[in-house]
C-alpha cells in the first residue's frame, strides 16, 4: 500500500537483486581504491621522494631534472602491455590477477635493492635500479588500469576514478609526505632514505599478498587472438630497436648535436655545466625522433600482432589522433610546474624538509583527495566535457600561484604553527612553522589538480575497449605520462637558465593549448559521457 514504509514491505526478488547489485558495485569501488593505493606507492618513490633523496645528497637541479628520465617506462609501457593482454602467468589466478601478484612481488625486491645503494657514490648504478623500479611500477599500472577498466560498469567510472585518485594519493602521502617527515633530522624522526625504501618494499610485498587473496576474479574475457610466438618475437624486436636507437644516439647523434651547438652556446653566457645539459637535452630529443620510427618498423616486421591490432582498433575510432594530442596536453602545464617542485621548495625557497612534508605532501595530498572526490561528484552534474574544461582552467590558474611564491618568497602571508605530535608511525618532534603563502599555493594547486585528475581518468576509461584494455589504456596513460616524465630534463635546464618566476609563467602558457583543443573536441567528448543519474546496473 502507498502508506507502507519500505521497511514493512516484503522483499521481492527484484529488490533482493537490486540490493545484490548495489553491494557488488560497492565491492568494485572498494577494490579500485585499494589498487589505486598499490599504484601510488612506488610512483612517489621514483618521482618526488627520489628527488628529495637526491637533493639531500647535494645533486644540482639540472642533474635531478635529468634523473626524472628513470620514469621513461611510464611513457613506453604500451610496448609490453600487449604481452599482459595475451598471456597468463598463473592460470589459477586469471590473466589480470596473475600479472598483478608477479609485478608487486618484483617491485618489493627492486625497492629493497635500491635501498642498499648510495646515489652520491654510484649514480649510474642507482639510476639503473631506479629505472627497474619504474619499469615494474609501470607494469603494475598496466595491469591495474586494465583490471579496473574491465571491472567497472560505465556508470561507475566517475566514482571509480575518484576512488582511484583517493587510493594513490593516500599512498603518496605515505611514500612522499610522511617519508619526508621521517627523514627530517631536526623536527622529524631522523630516518635515512634507505630505511624508508626498505619499509616501502615490505608494503609492496603486503600488496601482493592482498592481491593474491582478496581481489575478485573477473569474468573471463577472450584474450586477443594472435600467434604467441609473433608477440614474443615482436616484443624482443622492439627492445632490440630501442637498444640500437640508444647506441646510435650515444655514438653518433649526441656528438653531432655537440659539434653543431657548441659554438653557439659558447657565446650564450651560460655556465659550462648548463651548456652541457642543453646539448644532452637536444641530443636526447633527436635520438627519440630516430628511435621511435625504428621501433614501429621493428614491430611491423616482427608481426607484433597484439600490439598492432590493439593500436589499430584504437586508431579506427574517429578523432583518435586528436584525442591522443589532448591526452598529452591536458596535464602538460601541471606536469611542467610540478616536475621539480620538491627541489624548488627545498633548495630555491629554502623550506625545511618537515615543512615541505607537512604542507606539500600531507596537507596538499589530502586536498588532492578532496579535489578528486569533489570532481567525481561534480561530474555527475556537469558531465565529462564540462568537467574537463572547468577543471582544466583551474589547473592552469593554479600554476600562477607558484610564480607568485617564487617572486615574493617566504613570509609574504601569515603562517601557522604545526604543534609537535607523535602518532606512532610518524612524529613531529618539535613545533614546525608553516608559511602562509606556501600553504595557500599548495592548497589551490592540489585541489584543482585532484579534480582534473578525476575527470581525466574517467575520460581515459571511456576510450578503451575491453578486449584490448591493457594495451589501449597503457597507450593512453603512456601519452598522459609524456609531460610528467619528459619535461623533467627540460624543466631543470630551463629553470636554471631563465629563473623560477619565468619558468612558472611558461608552465601556465603550456596549459592553454589543451583547453583550445578540448573546445574543438567537445562533440566527440560528449559522446563518451554517461547520462547523469544513470543506474549502476550489471
Coordinates of C-alpha atoms in Angstrom, one line a residue:
X1 CA 0.0 0.0 0.0
X2 CA 1.2 3.5 -0.6
X3 CA 1.3 4.4 3.0
X4 CA 3.6 1.5 4.0
X5 CA 7.2 2.1 4.7
X6 CA 9.8 0.2 2.6
X7 CA 10.9 -1.4 5.8
X8 CA 7.5 -3.1 6.2
X9 CA 7.2 -4.3 2.6
X10 CA 8.1 -7.9 1.8
X11 CA 11.3 -8.1 -0.2
X12 CA 10.7 -9.0 -3.8
X13 CA 13.1 -10.9 -5.9
X14 CA 13.7 -7.7 -7.8
X15 CA 14.5 -5.9 -4.5
X16 CA 17.0 -8.6 -3.5
X17 CA 18.6 -8.5 -6.9
X18 CA 18.9 -4.7 -6.7
X19 CA 20.5 -4.9 -3.3
X20 CA 23.0 -7.5 -4.6
X21 CA 23.9 -5.3 -7.5
X22 CA 24.5 -2.3 -5.2
X23 CA 26.6 -4.5 -2.9
X24 CA 28.6 -5.8 -5.9
X25 CA 29.1 -2.2 -7.0
X26 CA 30.4 -1.1 -3.6
X27 CA 32.9 -4.0 -3.7
X28 CA 34.1 -3.0 -7.1
X29 CA 34.6 0.6 -6.0
X30 CA 36.5 -0.5 -2.8
X31 CA 38.7 -2.7 -4.9
X32 CA 39.7 0.1 -7.3
X33 CA 40.5 2.3 -4.3
X34 CA 42.9 -0.4 -2.9
X35 CA 44.5 -0.9 -6.2
X36 CA 45.0 2.9 -6.5
X37 CA 47.0 2.7 -3.3
X38 CA 49.2 0.0 -4.7
X39 CA 49.7 2.1 -7.8
X40 CA 50.6 5.3 -6.0
X41 CA 53.1 3.8 -3.5
X42 CA 56.0 3.3 -6.0
X43 CA 55.1 6.4 -8.1
X44 CA 56.4 8.8 -5.5
X45 CA 59.5 6.6 -4.9
X46 CA 60.7 7.2 -8.5
X47 CA 59.4 10.7 -8.5
X48 CA 59.3 13.4 -5.8
X49 CA 60.6 11.2 -3.0
X50 CA 63.5 10.2 -5.2
X51 CA 64.1 13.9 -5.9
X52 CA 64.2 14.7 -2.2
X53 CA 66.7 11.9 -1.6
X54 CA 68.9 13.3 -4.5
X55 CA 68.6 16.9 -3.2
X56 CA 69.8 15.9 0.2
X57 CA 72.8 14.2 -1.4
X58 CA 73.7 17.6 -3.0
X59 CA 72.9 16.9 -6.7
X60 CA 72.3 20.1 -8.7
X61 CA 68.8 21.0 -10.1
X62 CA 69.7 20.1 -13.8
X63 CA 71.1 16.7 -12.8
X64 CA 67.9 16.0 -10.7
X65 CA 65.9 17.0 -13.8
X66 CA 67.7 14.5 -16.0
X67 CA 67.2 11.8 -13.3
X68 CA 63.5 12.2 -13.9
X69 CA 64.1 10.1 -17.0
X70 CA 64.1 7.0 -14.9
X71 CA 60.3 7.4 -15.4
X72 CA 60.6 6.6 -19.1
X73 CA 58.9 3.2 -18.7
X74 CA 55.7 5.0 -17.9
X75 CA 55.7 6.5 -21.4
X76 CA 56.5 3.2 -23.2
X77 CA 54.5 0.7 -21.2
X78 CA 52.2 0.2 -24.2
X79 CA 55.0 -1.8 -25.8
X80 CA 54.9 -4.7 -23.3
X81 CA 51.2 -4.2 -22.3
X82 CA 50.2 -6.5 -25.2
X83 CA 52.0 -9.4 -23.6
X84 CA 49.9 -8.8 -20.5
X85 CA 46.7 -8.9 -22.7
X86 CA 47.9 -12.0 -24.5
X87 CA 49.5 -14.3 -21.8
X88 CA 48.7 -15.6 -18.4
X89 CA 51.5 -16.2 -15.8
X90 CA 49.4 -18.0 -13.2
X91 CA 46.4 -19.6 -14.8
X92 CA 44.7 -20.3 -11.5
X93 CA 44.6 -16.6 -10.7
X94 CA 43.4 -15.4 -14.1
X95 CA 45.1 -13.1 -16.6
X96 CA 44.9 -9.8 -14.6
X97 CA 45.5 -11.0 -11.0
X98 CA 48.4 -13.3 -12.0
X99 CA 50.3 -10.4 -13.6
X100 CA 49.4 -8.2 -10.6
X101 CA 50.9 -10.5 -8.0
X102 CA 54.0 -11.0 -10.0
X103 CA 54.8 -7.4 -10.6
X104 CA 54.1 -6.5 -7.0
X105 CA 56.5 -9.1 -5.7
X106 CA 59.2 -8.0 -8.1
X107 CA 58.6 -4.4 -7.1
X108 CA 59.2 -5.3 -3.5
X109 CA 62.5 -6.8 -4.4
X110 CA 63.6 -3.9 -6.5
X111 CA 62.8 -1.3 -3.8
X112 CA 64.8 -3.4 -1.3
X113 CA 67.8 -3.4 -3.7
X114 CA 67.5 0.4 -4.3
X115 CA 67.7 0.9 -0.5
X116 CA 71.2 -0.7 -0.5
X117 CA 72.6 1.9 -3.0
X118 CA 74.2 5.3 -2.4
X119 CA 73.4 7.8 -5.2
X120 CA 76.3 10.0 -4.4
X121 CA 78.8 7.2 -4.6
X122 CA 77.5 5.4 -7.7
X123 CA 74.9 7.5 -9.5
X124 CA 74.8 5.3 -12.7
X125 CA 74.0 2.0 -10.7
X126 CA 71.5 3.9 -8.6
X127 CA 69.7 5.3 -11.7
X128 CA 69.7 1.8 -13.3
X129 CA 67.9 0.2 -10.4
X130 CA 65.5 3.2 -10.1
X131 CA 64.8 2.6 -13.8
X132 CA 63.9 -1.1 -13.0
X133 CA 61.6 0.1 -10.2
X134 CA 59.9 2.4 -12.6
X135 CA 59.6 -0.4 -15.2
X136 CA 57.9 -2.7 -12.7
X137 CA 55.7 0.1 -11.4
X138 CA 54.6 1.0 -14.9
X139 CA 53.9 -2.7 -15.5
X140 CA 51.8 -2.9 -12.3
X141 CA 49.9 0.2 -13.6
X142 CA 49.2 -1.6 -16.9
X143 CA 47.5 -4.5 -15.1
X144 CA 45.7 -2.2 -12.6
X145 CA 44.3 0.0 -15.3
X146 CA 43.1 -3.0 -17.3
X147 CA 41.6 -4.7 -14.3
X148 CA 39.8 -1.5 -13.3
X149 CA 38.5 -0.9 -16.8
X150 CA 37.3 -4.5 -17.1
X151 CA 35.8 -4.4 -13.6
X152 CA 33.8 -1.2 -13.5
X153 CA 30.5 -0.6 -15.2
X154 CA 30.3 2.5 -17.4
X155 CA 28.2 4.5 -14.9
X156 CA 30.7 3.7 -12.1
X157 CA 33.7 5.2 -13.9
X158 CA 33.3 8.7 -12.4
X159 CA 33.3 7.5 -8.8
X160 CA 35.8 4.7 -9.7
X161 CA 38.3 7.3 -11.0
X162 CA 37.8 9.4 -7.9
X163 CA 38.5 6.4 -5.6
X164 CA 41.5 5.5 -7.7
X165 CA 42.9 9.0 -7.1
X166 CA 42.0 8.7 -3.4
X167 CA 43.9 5.4 -3.1
X168 CA 47.1 6.5 -4.9
X169 CA 47.1 9.9 -3.2
X170 CA 46.9 8.2 0.2
X171 CA 49.9 6.1 -0.9
X172 CA 51.8 9.2 -2.0
X173 CA 51.0 10.9 1.4
X174 CA 52.8 7.9 2.9
X175 CA 55.7 7.4 0.5
X176 CA 56.1 11.2 -0.2
X177 CA 54.8 13.4 2.7
X178 CA 55.2 11.1 5.7
X179 CA 58.5 9.9 4.4
X180 CA 59.9 13.5 4.3
X181 CA 58.8 13.9 7.9
X182 CA 60.5 10.7 8.8
X183 CA 63.8 11.9 7.1
X184 CA 63.9 15.3 8.8
X185 CA 66.8 15.2 11.2
X186 CA 65.6 18.0 13.4
X187 CA 61.8 18.0 13.6
X188 CA 61.0 14.6 12.3
X189 CA 62.2 11.0 13.1
X190 CA 65.7 11.3 11.6
X191 CA 65.3 8.2 9.4
X192 CA 67.5 7.7 6.4
X193 CA 66.1 7.4 2.9
X194 CA 67.3 3.8 2.6
X195 CA 65.2 2.9 5.7
X196 CA 62.2 4.5 4.1
X197 CA 62.7 2.5 0.9
X198 CA 63.0 -0.8 2.8
X199 CA 59.7 -0.1 4.6
X200 CA 58.1 0.6 1.2
X201 CA 59.4 -2.8 -0.1
X202 CA 57.6 -4.5 2.8
X203 CA 54.4 -2.7 2.0
X204 CA 54.6 -3.8 -1.7
X205 CA 55.0 -7.4 -0.5
X206 CA 51.9 -6.9 1.6
X207 CA 50.0 -5.6 -1.5
X208 CA 51.0 -8.7 -3.4
X209 CA 49.5 -10.9 -0.6
X210 CA 46.3 -8.8 -0.7
X211 CA 46.0 -9.2 -4.5
X212 CA 46.5 -12.9 -4.2
X213 CA 43.9 -13.5 -1.5
X214 CA 41.2 -10.7 -1.8
X215 CA 40.7 -9.5 -5.3
X216 CA 37.6 -10.8 -7.1
X217 CA 38.1 -12.7 -10.3
X218 CA 36.9 -11.1 -13.5
X219 CA 34.5 -12.7 -15.9
X220 CA 36.9 -14.5 -18.2
X221 CA 37.1 -12.4 -21.4
X222 CA 38.5 -13.6 -24.7
X223 CA 42.2 -12.8 -25.0
X224 CA 43.4 -11.2 -28.2
X225 CA 43.7 -13.9 -30.9
X226 CA 47.3 -13.8 -32.1
X227 CA 50.2 -16.1 -32.6
X228 CA 52.1 -16.2 -29.3
X229 CA 55.4 -16.6 -31.0
X230 CA 54.9 -13.5 -33.0
X231 CA 54.0 -11.5 -29.9
X232 CA 57.2 -12.6 -28.0
X233 CA 59.4 -12.0 -31.1
X234 CA 57.7 -8.7 -31.7
X235 CA 58.4 -7.5 -28.2
X236 CA 62.1 -8.6 -28.5
X237 CA 62.4 -6.8 -31.8
X238 CA 61.1 -3.6 -30.3
X239 CA 63.6 -3.9 -27.4
X240 CA 66.4 -4.5 -29.9
X241 CA 65.3 -1.4 -31.9
X242 CA 65.4 0.6 -28.7
X243 CA 68.9 -0.6 -27.9
X244 CA 70.0 0.3 -31.4
X245 CA 68.5 3.7 -31.1
X246 CA 70.2 4.2 -27.8
X247 CA 73.6 3.2 -29.4
X248 CA 73.1 5.5 -32.4
X249 CA 72.1 8.4 -30.1
X250 CA 75.1 7.9 -27.8
X251 CA 77.7 7.3 -30.5
X252 CA 76.5 9.5 -33.4
X253 CA 73.6 11.9 -32.7
X254 CA 74.8 13.3 -29.4
X255 CA 78.3 14.1 -30.8
X256 CA 76.7 15.7 -33.8
X257 CA 74.5 17.9 -31.7
X258 CA 77.5 18.8 -29.6
X259 CA 79.5 19.8 -32.7
X260 CA 76.7 21.9 -34.1
X261 CA 75.7 23.7 -30.8
X262 CA 78.9 24.1 -29.0
X263 CA 80.0 27.2 -31.0
X264 CA 76.5 28.8 -30.4
X265 CA 76.3 28.0 -26.7
X266 CA 79.9 29.3 -26.2
X267 CA 78.6 32.8 -26.7
X268 CA 75.4 32.4 -24.7
X269 CA 76.8 33.4 -21.4
X270 CA 75.5 30.1 -19.8
X271 CA 77.7 28.2 -17.4
X272 CA 79.7 25.3 -19.0
X273 CA 77.7 22.7 -17.0
X274 CA 74.4 24.2 -18.1
X275 CA 75.6 24.3 -21.7
X276 CA 76.3 20.6 -21.5
X277 CA 72.8 20.0 -20.1
X278 CA 71.3 21.8 -23.2
X279 CA 73.4 19.6 -25.5
X280 CA 72.3 16.5 -23.7
X281 CA 68.7 17.5 -23.9
X282 CA 68.7 18.2 -27.6
X283 CA 70.7 15.1 -28.3
X284 CA 68.0 13.1 -26.4
X285 CA 65.2 14.6 -28.4
X286 CA 67.0 13.9 -31.7
X287 CA 67.6 10.3 -30.6
X288 CA 63.9 9.8 -29.9
X289 CA 63.0 11.0 -33.4
X290 CA 65.2 8.2 -34.7
X291 CA 64.3 5.5 -32.2
X292 CA 60.5 5.7 -32.2
X293 CA 60.1 5.1 -36.0
X294 CA 62.7 2.4 -35.8
X295 CA 60.7 0.6 -33.1
X296 CA 57.5 0.9 -35.0
X297 CA 59.1 -0.6 -38.1
X298 CA 60.5 -3.5 -36.0
X299 CA 57.0 -4.2 -34.5
X300 CA 55.5 -4.4 -38.0
X301 CA 58.3 -6.6 -39.4
X302 CA 58.2 -9.0 -36.5
X303 CA 54.3 -9.1 -36.7
X304 CA 53.8 -8.0 -33.1
X305 CA 50.1 -8.7 -33.6
X306 CA 48.5 -7.9 -30.2
X307 CA 50.2 -4.5 -30.1
X308 CA 49.4 -3.7 -33.8
X309 CA 45.8 -4.9 -33.5
X310 CA 45.2 -3.1 -30.3
X311 CA 46.6 0.1 -31.7
X312 CA 44.7 -0.4 -35.0
X313 CA 41.5 -0.9 -33.0
X314 CA 42.0 2.3 -31.1
X315 CA 43.0 4.4 -34.2
X316 CA 39.9 3.2 -36.1
X317 CA 38.0 5.5 -33.7
X318 CA 37.0 8.8 -35.2
X319 CA 39.3 11.6 -33.8
X320 CA 41.8 9.1 -32.3
X321 CA 44.8 11.2 -33.1
X322 CA 43.2 14.4 -31.8
X323 CA 42.3 12.5 -28.6
X324 CA 46.0 11.5 -28.2
X325 CA 47.1 15.1 -28.7
X326 CA 44.6 16.2 -26.0
X327 CA 45.8 13.5 -23.6
X328 CA 49.4 14.7 -23.9
X329 CA 48.5 18.4 -23.5
X330 CA 45.8 18.3 -20.8
X331 CA 48.2 17.7 -17.8
X332 CA 51.3 19.2 -19.5
X333 CA 51.2 22.6 -17.8
X334 CA 50.5 20.9 -14.5
X335 CA 53.4 18.4 -15.0
X336 CA 55.8 21.1 -16.1
X337 CA 55.1 23.1 -12.9
X338 CA 55.4 20.0 -10.7
X339 CA 58.4 18.4 -12.4
X340 CA 60.9 19.9 -10.0
X341 CA 58.5 21.0 -7.2
X342 CA 60.4 19.3 -4.4
X343 CA 63.9 20.7 -5.2
X344 CA 62.2 24.1 -5.9
X345 CA 60.8 24.2 -2.4
X346 CA 63.8 22.7 -0.6
X347 CA 66.7 24.4 -2.4
X348 CA 65.4 27.5 -4.1
X349 CA 62.8 28.5 -1.4
X350 CA 64.8 27.0 1.5
X351 CA 61.8 25.5 3.2
X352 CA 62.6 22.7 5.7
X353 CA 62.1 19.1 4.9
X354 CA 59.4 18.7 7.6
X355 CA 57.6 21.9 6.4
X356 CA 57.5 20.6 2.8
X357 CA 56.5 17.2 4.0
X358 CA 53.6 18.5 6.1
X359 CA 52.3 21.1 3.6
X360 CA 53.1 19.8 0.1
X361 CA 52.9 16.1 0.8
X362 CA 50.4 15.7 3.6
X363 CA 48.0 18.6 3.6
X364 CA 48.4 19.1 -0.1
X365 CA 47.7 15.5 -1.0
X366 CA 44.7 15.4 1.3
X367 CA 43.4 18.4 -0.6
X368 CA 44.1 16.5 -3.8
X369 CA 42.0 13.6 -2.5
X370 CA 39.2 16.1 -1.6
X371 CA 39.5 17.6 -5.1
X372 CA 39.2 14.1 -6.7
X373 CA 36.1 13.2 -4.7
X374 CA 34.6 16.7 -5.4
X375 CA 35.5 16.2 -9.0
X376 CA 33.8 12.8 -9.2
X377 CA 30.7 14.3 -7.5
X378 CA 30.6 17.3 -9.8
X379 CA 31.0 15.1 -12.9
X380 CA 27.6 13.6 -12.1
X381 CA 26.1 17.0 -12.7
X382 CA 28.4 18.6 -15.1
X383 CA 29.1 15.7 -17.5
X384 CA 32.5 14.8 -18.7
X385 CA 33.2 17.6 -21.2
X386 CA 32.2 20.5 -18.9
X387 CA 34.2 18.9 -16.0
X388 CA 37.3 18.6 -18.1
X389 CA 37.0 22.2 -19.2
X390 CA 36.3 23.7 -15.8
X391 CA 39.0 21.7 -14.0
X392 CA 41.5 22.4 -16.8
X393 CA 41.0 26.1 -16.4
X394 CA 41.6 25.8 -12.6
X395 CA 44.7 23.7 -13.2
X396 CA 46.2 26.4 -15.4
X397 CA 45.4 29.2 -13.0
X398 CA 47.0 27.3 -10.1
X399 CA 50.4 27.5 -11.7
X400 CA 50.4 31.2 -11.3
X401 CA 50.5 30.6 -7.5
X402 CA 54.0 29.2 -7.8
X403 CA 55.0 32.2 -9.9
X404 CA 53.8 34.5 -7.1
X405 CA 55.6 32.3 -4.5
X406 CA 58.9 32.5 -6.5
X407 CA 58.6 36.3 -6.6
X408 CA 57.7 37.0 -3.0
X409 CA 59.4 34.2 -1.2
X410 CA 58.8 33.2 2.4
X411 CA 56.9 35.3 4.9
X412 CA 54.6 37.2 2.5
X413 CA 51.5 35.9 4.2
X414 CA 50.8 35.0 7.9
X415 CA 51.6 31.4 8.6
X416 CA 50.6 28.6 11.0
X417 CA 52.5 26.7 13.7
X418 CA 52.0 23.0 13.5
X419 CA 52.4 21.6 17.0
X420 CA 54.6 18.6 17.8
X421 CA 52.8 15.2 17.6
X422 CA 53.6 11.5 17.8
X423 CA 51.1 9.2 16.1
X424 CA 53.3 6.1 16.4
X425 CA 54.1 5.6 12.8
X426 CA 55.2 9.2 12.3
X427 CA 56.2 12.0 14.7
X428 CA 57.0 15.7 14.6
X429 CA 59.4 16.2 17.5
X430 CA 59.1 20.0 17.6
X431 CA 56.6 22.6 16.6
X432 CA 57.1 23.5 13.0
X433 CA 56.1 26.8 11.4
X434 CA 54.2 26.7 8.1
X435 CA 54.5 29.5 5.7
X436 CA 51.1 31.0 4.8
X437 CA 52.0 31.6 1.1
X438 CA 53.2 28.1 0.7
X439 CA 50.1 26.7 2.3
X440 CA 47.7 28.8 0.1
X441 CA 49.5 28.0 -3.1
X442 CA 49.7 24.3 -2.4
X443 CA 46.1 24.1 -1.3
X444 CA 44.8 25.6 -4.5
X445 CA 47.1 23.6 -6.8
X446 CA 46.3 20.3 -5.2
X447 CA 42.5 20.9 -5.0
X448 CA 42.3 21.8 -8.7
X449 CA 44.8 19.1 -9.7
X450 CA 42.7 16.4 -7.9
X451 CA 39.5 17.5 -9.8
X452 CA 41.3 17.5 -13.1
X453 CA 42.8 14.0 -12.5
X454 CA 39.4 12.5 -11.6
X455 CA 37.8 13.8 -14.9
X456 CA 40.9 12.8 -16.9
X457 CA 40.9 9.1 -15.6
X458 CA 37.2 8.8 -16.4
X459 CA 37.9 10.2 -19.9
X460 CA 40.7 7.6 -20.5
X461 CA 38.4 4.7 -19.4
X462 CA 35.8 5.9 -21.8
X463 CA 38.2 5.5 -24.7
X464 CA 39.2 1.9 -24.1
X465 CA 37.8 -1.4 -25.4
X466 CA 37.7 -4.4 -23.0
X467 CA 39.4 -6.9 -25.4
X468 CA 42.5 -4.7 -25.6
X469 CA 42.0 -2.8 -22.3
X470 CA 45.6 -3.3 -21.1
X471 CA 47.2 -2.3 -24.5
X472 CA 44.9 0.6 -25.1
X473 CA 44.8 2.0 -21.6
X474 CA 48.6 1.6 -21.4
X475 CA 48.9 3.6 -24.7
X476 CA 46.6 6.4 -23.5
X477 CA 48.1 6.6 -20.0
X478 CA 51.6 6.5 -21.5
X479 CA 50.8 9.5 -23.6
X480 CA 49.4 11.1 -20.4
X481 CA 52.8 10.5 -18.8
X482 CA 54.8 12.2 -21.5
X483 CA 54.6 15.5 -19.7
X484 CA 55.4 14.1 -16.3
X485 CA 58.5 12.3 -17.5
X486 CA 59.8 14.1 -20.5
X487 CA 59.6 17.7 -19.2
X488 CA 61.9 16.9 -16.3
X489 CA 65.2 17.4 -18.2
X490 CA 63.8 20.5 -20.0
X491 CA 62.4 21.8 -16.7
X492 CA 65.7 21.5 -14.9
X493 CA 67.7 23.2 -17.7
X494 CA 65.1 25.9 -18.3
X495 CA 64.7 26.8 -14.6
X496 CA 68.4 27.3 -14.2
X497 CA 68.5 29.3 -17.5
X498 CA 65.6 31.7 -17.1
X499 CA 64.9 31.6 -13.3
X500 CA 61.9 30.2 -11.4
X501 CA 59.4 33.1 -11.9
X502 CA 59.6 33.0 -15.7
X503 CA 59.6 29.2 -15.5
X504 CA 56.2 29.1 -13.9
X505 CA 54.8 31.6 -16.4
X506 CA 55.9 29.2 -19.1
X507 CA 54.2 26.3 -17.3
X508 CA 50.9 28.4 -17.3
X509 CA 51.1 29.1 -21.0
X510 CA 51.7 25.4 -21.7
X511 CA 48.3 24.6 -20.1
X512 CA 46.3 26.7 -22.7
X513 CA 46.6 24.6 -25.9
X514 CA 44.7 21.7 -24.2
X515 CA 41.8 23.9 -23.4
X516 CA 41.5 25.1 -27.0
X517 CA 41.7 21.5 -28.3
X518 CA 39.1 20.4 -25.8
X519 CA 36.7 23.1 -27.1
X520 CA 37.2 21.8 -30.6
X521 CA 36.6 18.2 -29.5
X522 CA 33.5 19.0 -27.4
X523 CA 31.1 17.0 -29.6
X524 CA 33.3 13.9 -29.6
X525 CA 34.0 14.0 -25.9
X526 CA 30.2 14.3 -25.1
X527 CA 29.7 11.0 -26.9
X528 CA 31.8 9.3 -24.2
X529 CA 29.6 10.6 -21.4
X530 CA 27.2 8.5 -19.4
X531 CA 23.8 10.2 -18.7
X532 CA 24.0 11.7 -15.2
X533 CA 22.0 9.7 -12.7
X534 CA 22.1 6.5 -14.8
X535 CA 21.6 3.4 -12.6
X536 CA 24.6 1.2 -11.8
X537 CA 23.5 -1.9 -13.5
X538 CA 25.3 -5.2 -14.0

